[in-house]
CSV table of C-alpha atoms in Angstrom, one decimal:
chain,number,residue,atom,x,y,z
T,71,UNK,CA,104.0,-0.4,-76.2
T,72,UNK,CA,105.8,1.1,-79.1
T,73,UNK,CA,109.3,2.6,-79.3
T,74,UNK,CA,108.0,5.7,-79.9
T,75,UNK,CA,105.8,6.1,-76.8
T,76,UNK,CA,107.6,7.5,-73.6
T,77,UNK,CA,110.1,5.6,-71.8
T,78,UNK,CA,108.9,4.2,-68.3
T,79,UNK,CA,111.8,4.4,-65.5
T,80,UNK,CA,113.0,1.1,-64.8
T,81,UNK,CA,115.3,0.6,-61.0
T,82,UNK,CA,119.4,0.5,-62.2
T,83,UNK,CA,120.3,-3.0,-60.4
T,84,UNK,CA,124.2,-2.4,-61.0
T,85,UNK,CA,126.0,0.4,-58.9
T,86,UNK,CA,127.6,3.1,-61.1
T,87,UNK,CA,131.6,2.6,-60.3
T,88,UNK,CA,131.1,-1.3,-61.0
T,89,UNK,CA,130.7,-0.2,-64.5
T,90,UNK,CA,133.8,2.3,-64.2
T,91,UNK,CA,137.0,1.4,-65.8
T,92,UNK,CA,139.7,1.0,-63.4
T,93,UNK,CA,141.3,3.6,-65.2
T,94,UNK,CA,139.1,6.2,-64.5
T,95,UNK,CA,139.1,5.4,-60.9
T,96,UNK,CA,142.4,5.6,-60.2
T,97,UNK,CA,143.0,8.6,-62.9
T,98,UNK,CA,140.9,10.0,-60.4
T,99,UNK,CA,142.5,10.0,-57.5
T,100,UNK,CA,146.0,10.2,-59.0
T,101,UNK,CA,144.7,13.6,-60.3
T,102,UNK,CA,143.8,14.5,-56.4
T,103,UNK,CA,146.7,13.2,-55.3
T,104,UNK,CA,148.4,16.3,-57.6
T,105,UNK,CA,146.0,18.9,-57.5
T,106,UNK,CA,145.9,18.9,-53.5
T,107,UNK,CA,150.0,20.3,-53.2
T,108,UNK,CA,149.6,22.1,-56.2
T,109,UNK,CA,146.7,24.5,-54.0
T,110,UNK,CA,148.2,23.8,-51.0
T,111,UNK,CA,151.6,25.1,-52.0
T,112,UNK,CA,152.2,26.6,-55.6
T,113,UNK,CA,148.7,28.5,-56.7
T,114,UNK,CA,149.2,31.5,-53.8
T,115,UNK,CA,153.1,31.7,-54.9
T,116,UNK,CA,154.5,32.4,-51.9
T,117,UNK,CA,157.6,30.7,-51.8
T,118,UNK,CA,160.4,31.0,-54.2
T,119,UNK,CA,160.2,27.8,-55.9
T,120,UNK,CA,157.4,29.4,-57.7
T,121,UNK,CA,160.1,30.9,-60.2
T,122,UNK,CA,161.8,27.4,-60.8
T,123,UNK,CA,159.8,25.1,-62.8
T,124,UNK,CA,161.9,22.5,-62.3
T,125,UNK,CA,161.6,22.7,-59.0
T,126,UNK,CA,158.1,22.8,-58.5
T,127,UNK,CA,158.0,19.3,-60.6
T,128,UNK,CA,160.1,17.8,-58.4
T,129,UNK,CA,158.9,19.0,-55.4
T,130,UNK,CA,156.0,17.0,-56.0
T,131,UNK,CA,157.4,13.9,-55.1
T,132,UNK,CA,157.7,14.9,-51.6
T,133,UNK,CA,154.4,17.3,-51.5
T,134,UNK,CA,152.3,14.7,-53.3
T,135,UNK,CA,152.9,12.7,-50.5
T,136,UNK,CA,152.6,14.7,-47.9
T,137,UNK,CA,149.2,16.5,-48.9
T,138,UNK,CA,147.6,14.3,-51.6
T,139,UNK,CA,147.1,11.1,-50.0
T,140,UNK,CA,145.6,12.8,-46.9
T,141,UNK,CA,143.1,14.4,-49.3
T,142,UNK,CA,142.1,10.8,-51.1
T,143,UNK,CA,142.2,9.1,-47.9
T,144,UNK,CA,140.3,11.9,-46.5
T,145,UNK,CA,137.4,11.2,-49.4
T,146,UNK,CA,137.9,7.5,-49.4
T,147,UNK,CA,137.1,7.3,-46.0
T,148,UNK,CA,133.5,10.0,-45.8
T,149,UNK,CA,132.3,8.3,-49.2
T,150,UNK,CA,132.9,4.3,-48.3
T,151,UNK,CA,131.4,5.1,-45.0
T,152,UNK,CA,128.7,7.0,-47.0
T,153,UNK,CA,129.1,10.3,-45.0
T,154,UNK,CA,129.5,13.2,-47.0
T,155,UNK,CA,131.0,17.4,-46.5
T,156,UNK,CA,130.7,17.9,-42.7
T,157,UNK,CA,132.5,14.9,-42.5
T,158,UNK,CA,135.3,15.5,-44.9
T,159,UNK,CA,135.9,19.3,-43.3
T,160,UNK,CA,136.1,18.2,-39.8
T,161,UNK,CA,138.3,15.4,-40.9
T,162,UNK,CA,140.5,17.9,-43.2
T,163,UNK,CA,141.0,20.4,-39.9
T,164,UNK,CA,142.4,16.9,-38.3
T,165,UNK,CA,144.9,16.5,-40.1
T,166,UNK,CA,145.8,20.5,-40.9
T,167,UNK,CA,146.2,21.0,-37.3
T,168,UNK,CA,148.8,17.6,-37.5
T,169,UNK,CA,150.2,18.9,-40.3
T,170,UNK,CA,151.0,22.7,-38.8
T,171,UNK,CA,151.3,21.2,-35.3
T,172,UNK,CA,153.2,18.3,-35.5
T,173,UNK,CA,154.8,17.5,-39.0
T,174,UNK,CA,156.3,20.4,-40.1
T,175,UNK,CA,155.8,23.0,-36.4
T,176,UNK,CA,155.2,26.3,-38.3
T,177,UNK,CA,152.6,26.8,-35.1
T,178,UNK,CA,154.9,26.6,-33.0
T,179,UNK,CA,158.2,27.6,-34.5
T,180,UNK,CA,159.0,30.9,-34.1
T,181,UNK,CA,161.8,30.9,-36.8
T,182,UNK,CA,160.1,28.9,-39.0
T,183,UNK,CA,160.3,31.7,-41.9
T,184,UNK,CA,163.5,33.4,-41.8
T,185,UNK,CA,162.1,36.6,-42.8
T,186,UNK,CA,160.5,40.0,-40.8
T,187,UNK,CA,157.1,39.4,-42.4
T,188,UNK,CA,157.0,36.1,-40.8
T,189,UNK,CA,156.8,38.0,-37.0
T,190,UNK,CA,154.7,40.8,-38.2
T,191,UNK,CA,152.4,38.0,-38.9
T,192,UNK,CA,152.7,36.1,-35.5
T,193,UNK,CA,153.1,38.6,-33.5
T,194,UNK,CA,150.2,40.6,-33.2
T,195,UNK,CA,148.0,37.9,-31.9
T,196,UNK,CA,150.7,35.5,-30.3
T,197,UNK,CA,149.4,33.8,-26.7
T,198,UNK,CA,152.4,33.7,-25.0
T,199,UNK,CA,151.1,30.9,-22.4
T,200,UNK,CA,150.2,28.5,-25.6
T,201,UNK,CA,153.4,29.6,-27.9
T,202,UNK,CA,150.7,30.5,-30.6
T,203,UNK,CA,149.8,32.7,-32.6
T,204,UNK,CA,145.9,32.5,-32.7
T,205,UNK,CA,146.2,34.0,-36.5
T,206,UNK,CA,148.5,31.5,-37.4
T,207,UNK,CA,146.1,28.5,-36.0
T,208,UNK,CA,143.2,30.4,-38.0
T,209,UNK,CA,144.8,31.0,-40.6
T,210,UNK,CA,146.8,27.7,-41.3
T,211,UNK,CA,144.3,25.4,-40.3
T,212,UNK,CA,141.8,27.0,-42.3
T,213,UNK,CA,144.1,26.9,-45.1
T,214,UNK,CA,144.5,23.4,-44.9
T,215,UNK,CA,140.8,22.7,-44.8
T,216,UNK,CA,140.0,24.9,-47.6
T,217,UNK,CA,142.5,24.9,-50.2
T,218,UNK,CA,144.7,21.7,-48.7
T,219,UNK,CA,142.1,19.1,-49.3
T,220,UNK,CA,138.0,20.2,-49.4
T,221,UNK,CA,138.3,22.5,-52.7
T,222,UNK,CA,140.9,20.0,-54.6
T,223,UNK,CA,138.4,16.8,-53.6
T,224,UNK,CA,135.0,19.4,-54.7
T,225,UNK,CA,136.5,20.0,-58.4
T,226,UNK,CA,137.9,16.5,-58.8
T,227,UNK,CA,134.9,14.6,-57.7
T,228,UNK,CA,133.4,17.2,-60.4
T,229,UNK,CA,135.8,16.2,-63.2
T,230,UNK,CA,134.3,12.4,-62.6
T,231,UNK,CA,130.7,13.3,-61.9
T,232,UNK,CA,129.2,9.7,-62.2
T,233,UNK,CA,131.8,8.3,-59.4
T,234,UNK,CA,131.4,11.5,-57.5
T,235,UNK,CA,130.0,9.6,-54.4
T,236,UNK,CA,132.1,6.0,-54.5
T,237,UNK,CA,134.9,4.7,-53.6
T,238,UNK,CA,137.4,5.0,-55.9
T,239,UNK,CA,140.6,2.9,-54.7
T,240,UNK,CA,140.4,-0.5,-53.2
T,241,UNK,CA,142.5,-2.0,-49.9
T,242,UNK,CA,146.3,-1.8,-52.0
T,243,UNK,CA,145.8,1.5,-53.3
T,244,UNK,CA,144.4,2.7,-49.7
T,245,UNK,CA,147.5,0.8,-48.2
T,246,UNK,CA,150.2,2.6,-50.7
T,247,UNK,CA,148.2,6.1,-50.0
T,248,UNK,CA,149.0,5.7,-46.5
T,249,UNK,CA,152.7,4.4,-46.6
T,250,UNK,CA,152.8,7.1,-49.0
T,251,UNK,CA,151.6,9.5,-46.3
T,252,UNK,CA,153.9,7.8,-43.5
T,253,UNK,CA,157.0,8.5,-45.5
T,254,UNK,CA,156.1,12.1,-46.7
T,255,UNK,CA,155.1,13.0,-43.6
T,256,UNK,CA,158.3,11.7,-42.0
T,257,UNK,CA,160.6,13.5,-44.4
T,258,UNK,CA,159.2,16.7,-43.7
T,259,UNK,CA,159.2,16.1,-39.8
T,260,UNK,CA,162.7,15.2,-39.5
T,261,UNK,CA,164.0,18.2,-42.1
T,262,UNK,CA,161.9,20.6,-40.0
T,263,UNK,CA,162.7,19.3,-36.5
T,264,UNK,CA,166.9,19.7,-36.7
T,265,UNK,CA,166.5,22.7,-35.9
T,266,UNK,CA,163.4,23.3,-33.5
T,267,UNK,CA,161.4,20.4,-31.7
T,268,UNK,CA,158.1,21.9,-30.1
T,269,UNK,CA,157.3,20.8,-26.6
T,270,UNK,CA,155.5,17.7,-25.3
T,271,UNK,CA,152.7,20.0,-24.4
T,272,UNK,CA,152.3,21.4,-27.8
T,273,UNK,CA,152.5,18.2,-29.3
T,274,UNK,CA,150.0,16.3,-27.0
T,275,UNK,CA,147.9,19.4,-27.2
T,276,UNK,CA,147.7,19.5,-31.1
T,277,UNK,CA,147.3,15.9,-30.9
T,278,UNK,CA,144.0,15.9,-28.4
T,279,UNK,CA,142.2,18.5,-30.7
T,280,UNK,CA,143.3,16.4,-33.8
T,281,UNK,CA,141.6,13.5,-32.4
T,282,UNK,CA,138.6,15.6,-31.1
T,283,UNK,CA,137.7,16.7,-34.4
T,284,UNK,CA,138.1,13.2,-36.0
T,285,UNK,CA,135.5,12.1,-33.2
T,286,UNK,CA,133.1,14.3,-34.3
T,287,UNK,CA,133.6,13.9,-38.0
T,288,UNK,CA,132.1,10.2,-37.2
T,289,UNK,CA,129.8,11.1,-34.3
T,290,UNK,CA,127.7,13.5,-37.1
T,291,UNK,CA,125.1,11.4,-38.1
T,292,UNK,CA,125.0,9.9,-41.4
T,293,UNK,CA,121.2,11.6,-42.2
T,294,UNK,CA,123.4,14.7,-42.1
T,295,UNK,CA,123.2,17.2,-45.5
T,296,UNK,CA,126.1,15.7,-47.9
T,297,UNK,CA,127.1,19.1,-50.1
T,298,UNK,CA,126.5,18.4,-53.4
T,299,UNK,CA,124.7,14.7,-53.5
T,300,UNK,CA,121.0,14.4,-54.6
T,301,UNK,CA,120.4,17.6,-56.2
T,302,UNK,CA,121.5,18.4,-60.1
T,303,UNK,CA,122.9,21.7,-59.6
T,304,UNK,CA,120.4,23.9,-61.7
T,305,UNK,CA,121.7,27.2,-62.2
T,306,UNK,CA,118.8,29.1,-61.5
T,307,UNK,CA,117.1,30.3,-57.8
T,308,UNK,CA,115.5,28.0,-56.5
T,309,UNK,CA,113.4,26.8,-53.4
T,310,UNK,CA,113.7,24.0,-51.1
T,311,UNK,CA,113.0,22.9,-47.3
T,312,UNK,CA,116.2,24.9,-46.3
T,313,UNK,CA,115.4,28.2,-48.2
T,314,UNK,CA,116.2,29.8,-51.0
T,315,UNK,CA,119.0,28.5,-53.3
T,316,UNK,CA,120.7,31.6,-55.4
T,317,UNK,CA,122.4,30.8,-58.9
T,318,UNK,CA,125.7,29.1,-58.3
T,319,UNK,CA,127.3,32.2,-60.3
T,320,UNK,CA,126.2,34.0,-57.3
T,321,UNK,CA,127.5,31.3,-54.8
T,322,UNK,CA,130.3,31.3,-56.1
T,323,UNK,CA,131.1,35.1,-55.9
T,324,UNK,CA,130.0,34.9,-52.7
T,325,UNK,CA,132.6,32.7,-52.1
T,326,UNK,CA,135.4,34.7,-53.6
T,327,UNK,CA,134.7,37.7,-51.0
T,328,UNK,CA,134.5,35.2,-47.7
T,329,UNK,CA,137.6,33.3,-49.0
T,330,UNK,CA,139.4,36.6,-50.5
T,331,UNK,CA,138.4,38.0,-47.1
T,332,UNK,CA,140.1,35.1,-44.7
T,333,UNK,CA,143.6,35.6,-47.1
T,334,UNK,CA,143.8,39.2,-47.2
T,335,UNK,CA,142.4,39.9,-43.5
T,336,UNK,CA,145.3,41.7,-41.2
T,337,UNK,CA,147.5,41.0,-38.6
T,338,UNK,CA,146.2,41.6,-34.9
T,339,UNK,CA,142.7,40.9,-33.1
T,340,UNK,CA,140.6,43.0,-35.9
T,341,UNK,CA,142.2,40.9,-38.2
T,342,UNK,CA,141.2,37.6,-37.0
T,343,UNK,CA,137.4,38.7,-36.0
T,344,UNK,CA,137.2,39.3,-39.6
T,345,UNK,CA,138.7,35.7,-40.8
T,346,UNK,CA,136.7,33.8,-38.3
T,347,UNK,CA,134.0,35.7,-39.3
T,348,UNK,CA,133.9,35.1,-43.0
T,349,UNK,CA,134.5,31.3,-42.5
T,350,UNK,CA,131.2,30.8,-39.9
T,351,UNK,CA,129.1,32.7,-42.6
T,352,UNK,CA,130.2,30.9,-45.6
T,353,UNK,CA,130.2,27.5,-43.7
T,354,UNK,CA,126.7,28.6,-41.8
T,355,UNK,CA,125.3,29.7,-45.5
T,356,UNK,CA,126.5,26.3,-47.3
T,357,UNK,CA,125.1,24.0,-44.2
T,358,UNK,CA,121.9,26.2,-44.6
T,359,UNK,CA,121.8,25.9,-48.7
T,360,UNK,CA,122.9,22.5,-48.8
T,361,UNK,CA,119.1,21.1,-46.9
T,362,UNK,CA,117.7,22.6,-50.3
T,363,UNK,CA,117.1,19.9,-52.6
T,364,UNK,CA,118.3,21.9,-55.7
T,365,UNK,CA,121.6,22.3,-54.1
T,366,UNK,CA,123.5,20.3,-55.8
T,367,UNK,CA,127.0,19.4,-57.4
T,368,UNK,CA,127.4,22.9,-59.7
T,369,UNK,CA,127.1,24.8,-56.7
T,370,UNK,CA,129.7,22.4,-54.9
T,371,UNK,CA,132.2,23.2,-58.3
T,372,UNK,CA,131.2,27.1,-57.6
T,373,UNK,CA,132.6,27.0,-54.2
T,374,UNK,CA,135.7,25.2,-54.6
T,375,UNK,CA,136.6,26.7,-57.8
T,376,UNK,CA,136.3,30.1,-56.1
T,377,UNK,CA,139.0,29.1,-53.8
T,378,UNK,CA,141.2,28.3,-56.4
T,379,UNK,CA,140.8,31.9,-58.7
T,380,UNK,CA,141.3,33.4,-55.2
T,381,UNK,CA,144.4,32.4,-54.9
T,382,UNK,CA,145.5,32.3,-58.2
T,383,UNK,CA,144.4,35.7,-58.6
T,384,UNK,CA,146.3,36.8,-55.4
T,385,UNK,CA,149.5,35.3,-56.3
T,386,UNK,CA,150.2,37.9,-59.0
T,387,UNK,CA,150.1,40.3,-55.8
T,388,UNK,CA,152.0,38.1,-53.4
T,389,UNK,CA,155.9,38.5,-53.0
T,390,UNK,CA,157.0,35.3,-52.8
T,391,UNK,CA,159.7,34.6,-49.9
T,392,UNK,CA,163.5,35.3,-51.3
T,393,UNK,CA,164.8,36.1,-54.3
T,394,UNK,CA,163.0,35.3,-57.2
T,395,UNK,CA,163.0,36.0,-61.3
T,396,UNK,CA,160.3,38.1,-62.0
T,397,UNK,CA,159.8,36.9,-65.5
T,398,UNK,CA,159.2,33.6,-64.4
T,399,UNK,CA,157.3,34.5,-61.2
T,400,UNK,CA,154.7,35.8,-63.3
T,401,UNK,CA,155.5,33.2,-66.0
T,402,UNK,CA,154.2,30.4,-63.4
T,403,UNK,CA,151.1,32.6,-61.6
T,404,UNK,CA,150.0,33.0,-65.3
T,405,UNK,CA,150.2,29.3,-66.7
T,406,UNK,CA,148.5,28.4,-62.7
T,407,UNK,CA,145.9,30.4,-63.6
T,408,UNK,CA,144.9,29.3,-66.8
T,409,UNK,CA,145.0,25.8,-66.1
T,410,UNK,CA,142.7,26.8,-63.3
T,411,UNK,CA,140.3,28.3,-65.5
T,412,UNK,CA,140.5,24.9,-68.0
T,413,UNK,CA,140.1,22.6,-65.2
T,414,UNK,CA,137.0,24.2,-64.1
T,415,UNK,CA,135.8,24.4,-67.7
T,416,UNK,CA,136.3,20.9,-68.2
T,417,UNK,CA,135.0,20.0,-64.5
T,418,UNK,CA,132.1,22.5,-65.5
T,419,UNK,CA,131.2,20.4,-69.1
T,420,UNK,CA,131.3,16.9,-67.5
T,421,UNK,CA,128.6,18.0,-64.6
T,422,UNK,CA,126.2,19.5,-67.4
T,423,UNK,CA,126.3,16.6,-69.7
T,424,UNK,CA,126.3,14.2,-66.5
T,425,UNK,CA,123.1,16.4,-65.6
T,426,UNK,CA,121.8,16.0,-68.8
T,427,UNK,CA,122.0,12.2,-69.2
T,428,UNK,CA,121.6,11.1,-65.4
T,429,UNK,CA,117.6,11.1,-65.6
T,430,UNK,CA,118.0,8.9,-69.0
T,431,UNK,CA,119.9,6.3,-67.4
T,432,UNK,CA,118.4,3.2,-66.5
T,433,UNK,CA,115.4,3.7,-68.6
T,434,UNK,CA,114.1,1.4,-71.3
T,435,UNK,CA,110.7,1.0,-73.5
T,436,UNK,CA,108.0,-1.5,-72.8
């Protein structure tokens, strides 16, 4: 045949991330290992570190720890044992409950914030017989799973769409994540506990449900829908085995009102109906969309880039706690949000052209 007549498909015999650069691989999950505190702590702007840049650098070092190596070991372990979403959120509310529960007790603390918003919070919904507040586990533990680790991992993995689904570190970069993790997480343990210690209870109770939901993260079969692997993300409507697929402009807006509605829903009973109920319909819609073959890795980038504009929008609305400039309060929520808004550009421009070059690669003329 000549070169001019159409290419015939031919198998790719060498996996993708053998031909990575180490570079990019570890550029990778450096940039997870900043992003993930960055959501988990700074976008909302709640705390009053948000008006001291310096601060919020250096805070970092102890946050990166304590939240960023839990979201690449979270993804290094679904992806090398080629499990995908359901595993990575069951495995994210793990560790949030060991996080609230265990490392730093804000589930159990009642002082924890030293401020009257902190009990008009709590209060409401607080089980006396458990020493929770069922808000607070809702809330926080949802937090974690959302904004913590799943959205950070969705808009990396984005930024590096040909990797998307590999490995990215090998055993020494695993082994410094979790020493890493070990030392964060003991820092923040000891700092919190000199002045409250929760019960044994509490603690074997938080570390039961932990392990629960790990079980299940590997008892889900691995046939399971993986979010965002397999399809190429067309924009448009679509239809699959699983129904139809909307635009993932229109997932994505869906996902602002279900997330916006689990930040902004009330204290007491009312309240939490309404933040349980947002998260079992968007995580019921995406385990129904995601059996679609056209769902794919731009609807994936719609729904965790919605969680972070939600709360980058919200944090020009939040009071953070304490006294803080109001110059540079704003000053931070505005440079957040922008580099928001360029990170999911750039995330955005390397899933089209990946798109658009995936079904050339491997090809040749015979």
């Amino acid at each position: 045949m000549t070169s001019h007549q159409a290419p015939i498909a031919a198998p790719v015999t060498a996996p993708i991330a053998a031909r990575t650069p180490a570079r990019t691989r570890i550029g990778a999950a450096v940039g997870l290992l900043l992003l993930s505190p960055i959501c988990a702590e700074y976008l909302i702007g709640y705390d009053q570190i948000i008006s001291n840049p310096l601060d919020m650098l250096t805070g970092l070092l102890v946050l990166g720890p304590l939240y960023g190596t839990v979201a690449v070991l979270i993804r290094e372990v679904a992806r090398r044992t080629g499990r995908g979403w359901p595993t990575m959120v069951l495995l994210s509310a793990a560790f949030g409950l060991i996080q609230a529960g265990v490392i730093d007790q804000s589930l159990f603390n009642p002082d924890f914030v030293d401020e009257a918003s902190w009990d008009d919070d709590r209060l409401p919904t607080f089980v006396a017989g458990l020493g929770v507040s069922v808000k607070h586990v809702v809330g926080f533990v949802g937090g974690h799973v959302i904004w913590s680790f799943c959205a950070p991992i969705g808009v990396v993995e984005s930024c590096v769409p040909r990797i998307a689904d590999r490995p990215w570190l090998g055993r020494v970069g695993v082994t410094v994540m979790i020493v890493l993790y070990g030392l964060g997480a003991l820092v923040i343990f000891k700092e919190h506990s000199k002045q409250f210690l929760a019960t044994p209870v509490q603690f074997g109770t938080v570390g039961l449900s932990a392990l629960g939901l790990a079980v299940a993260a590997f008892a889900i079969p691995r046939r399971f829908p993986r979010l965002g692997r397999g399809g190429e993300g067309r924009d448009e409507g679509s239809r699959g085995s699983g129904g139809r697929v909307p635009p993932s402009w229109a997932v994505g807006c869906g996902a602002v009102v279900l997330m916006g509605a689990h930040q902004l829903s009330s204290p007491g009973w009312g309240g939490v109906a309404l933040n349980v109920a947002a998260l079992v319909l968007a995580g019921g819609a995406l385990l129904w969309w995601s059996r679609c073959p056209d769902w794919g890795p731009v609807h994936v980038l719609a729904v965790c880039g919605a969680a972070l504009v939600v709360n980058a929008a919200l944090s020009f609305v939040v009071e953070p706690l304490g006294d803080t400039s109001p110059v540079l309060k704003y000053g931070a929520n505005a440079v957040l949000m922008v580099v928001v808004l360029l990170l999911l550009g750039r995330a955005r421009q390397r899933l089209r052209r990946h798109i658009t070059v995936r079904p050339l690669e491997g090809t040749r003329t015979v």
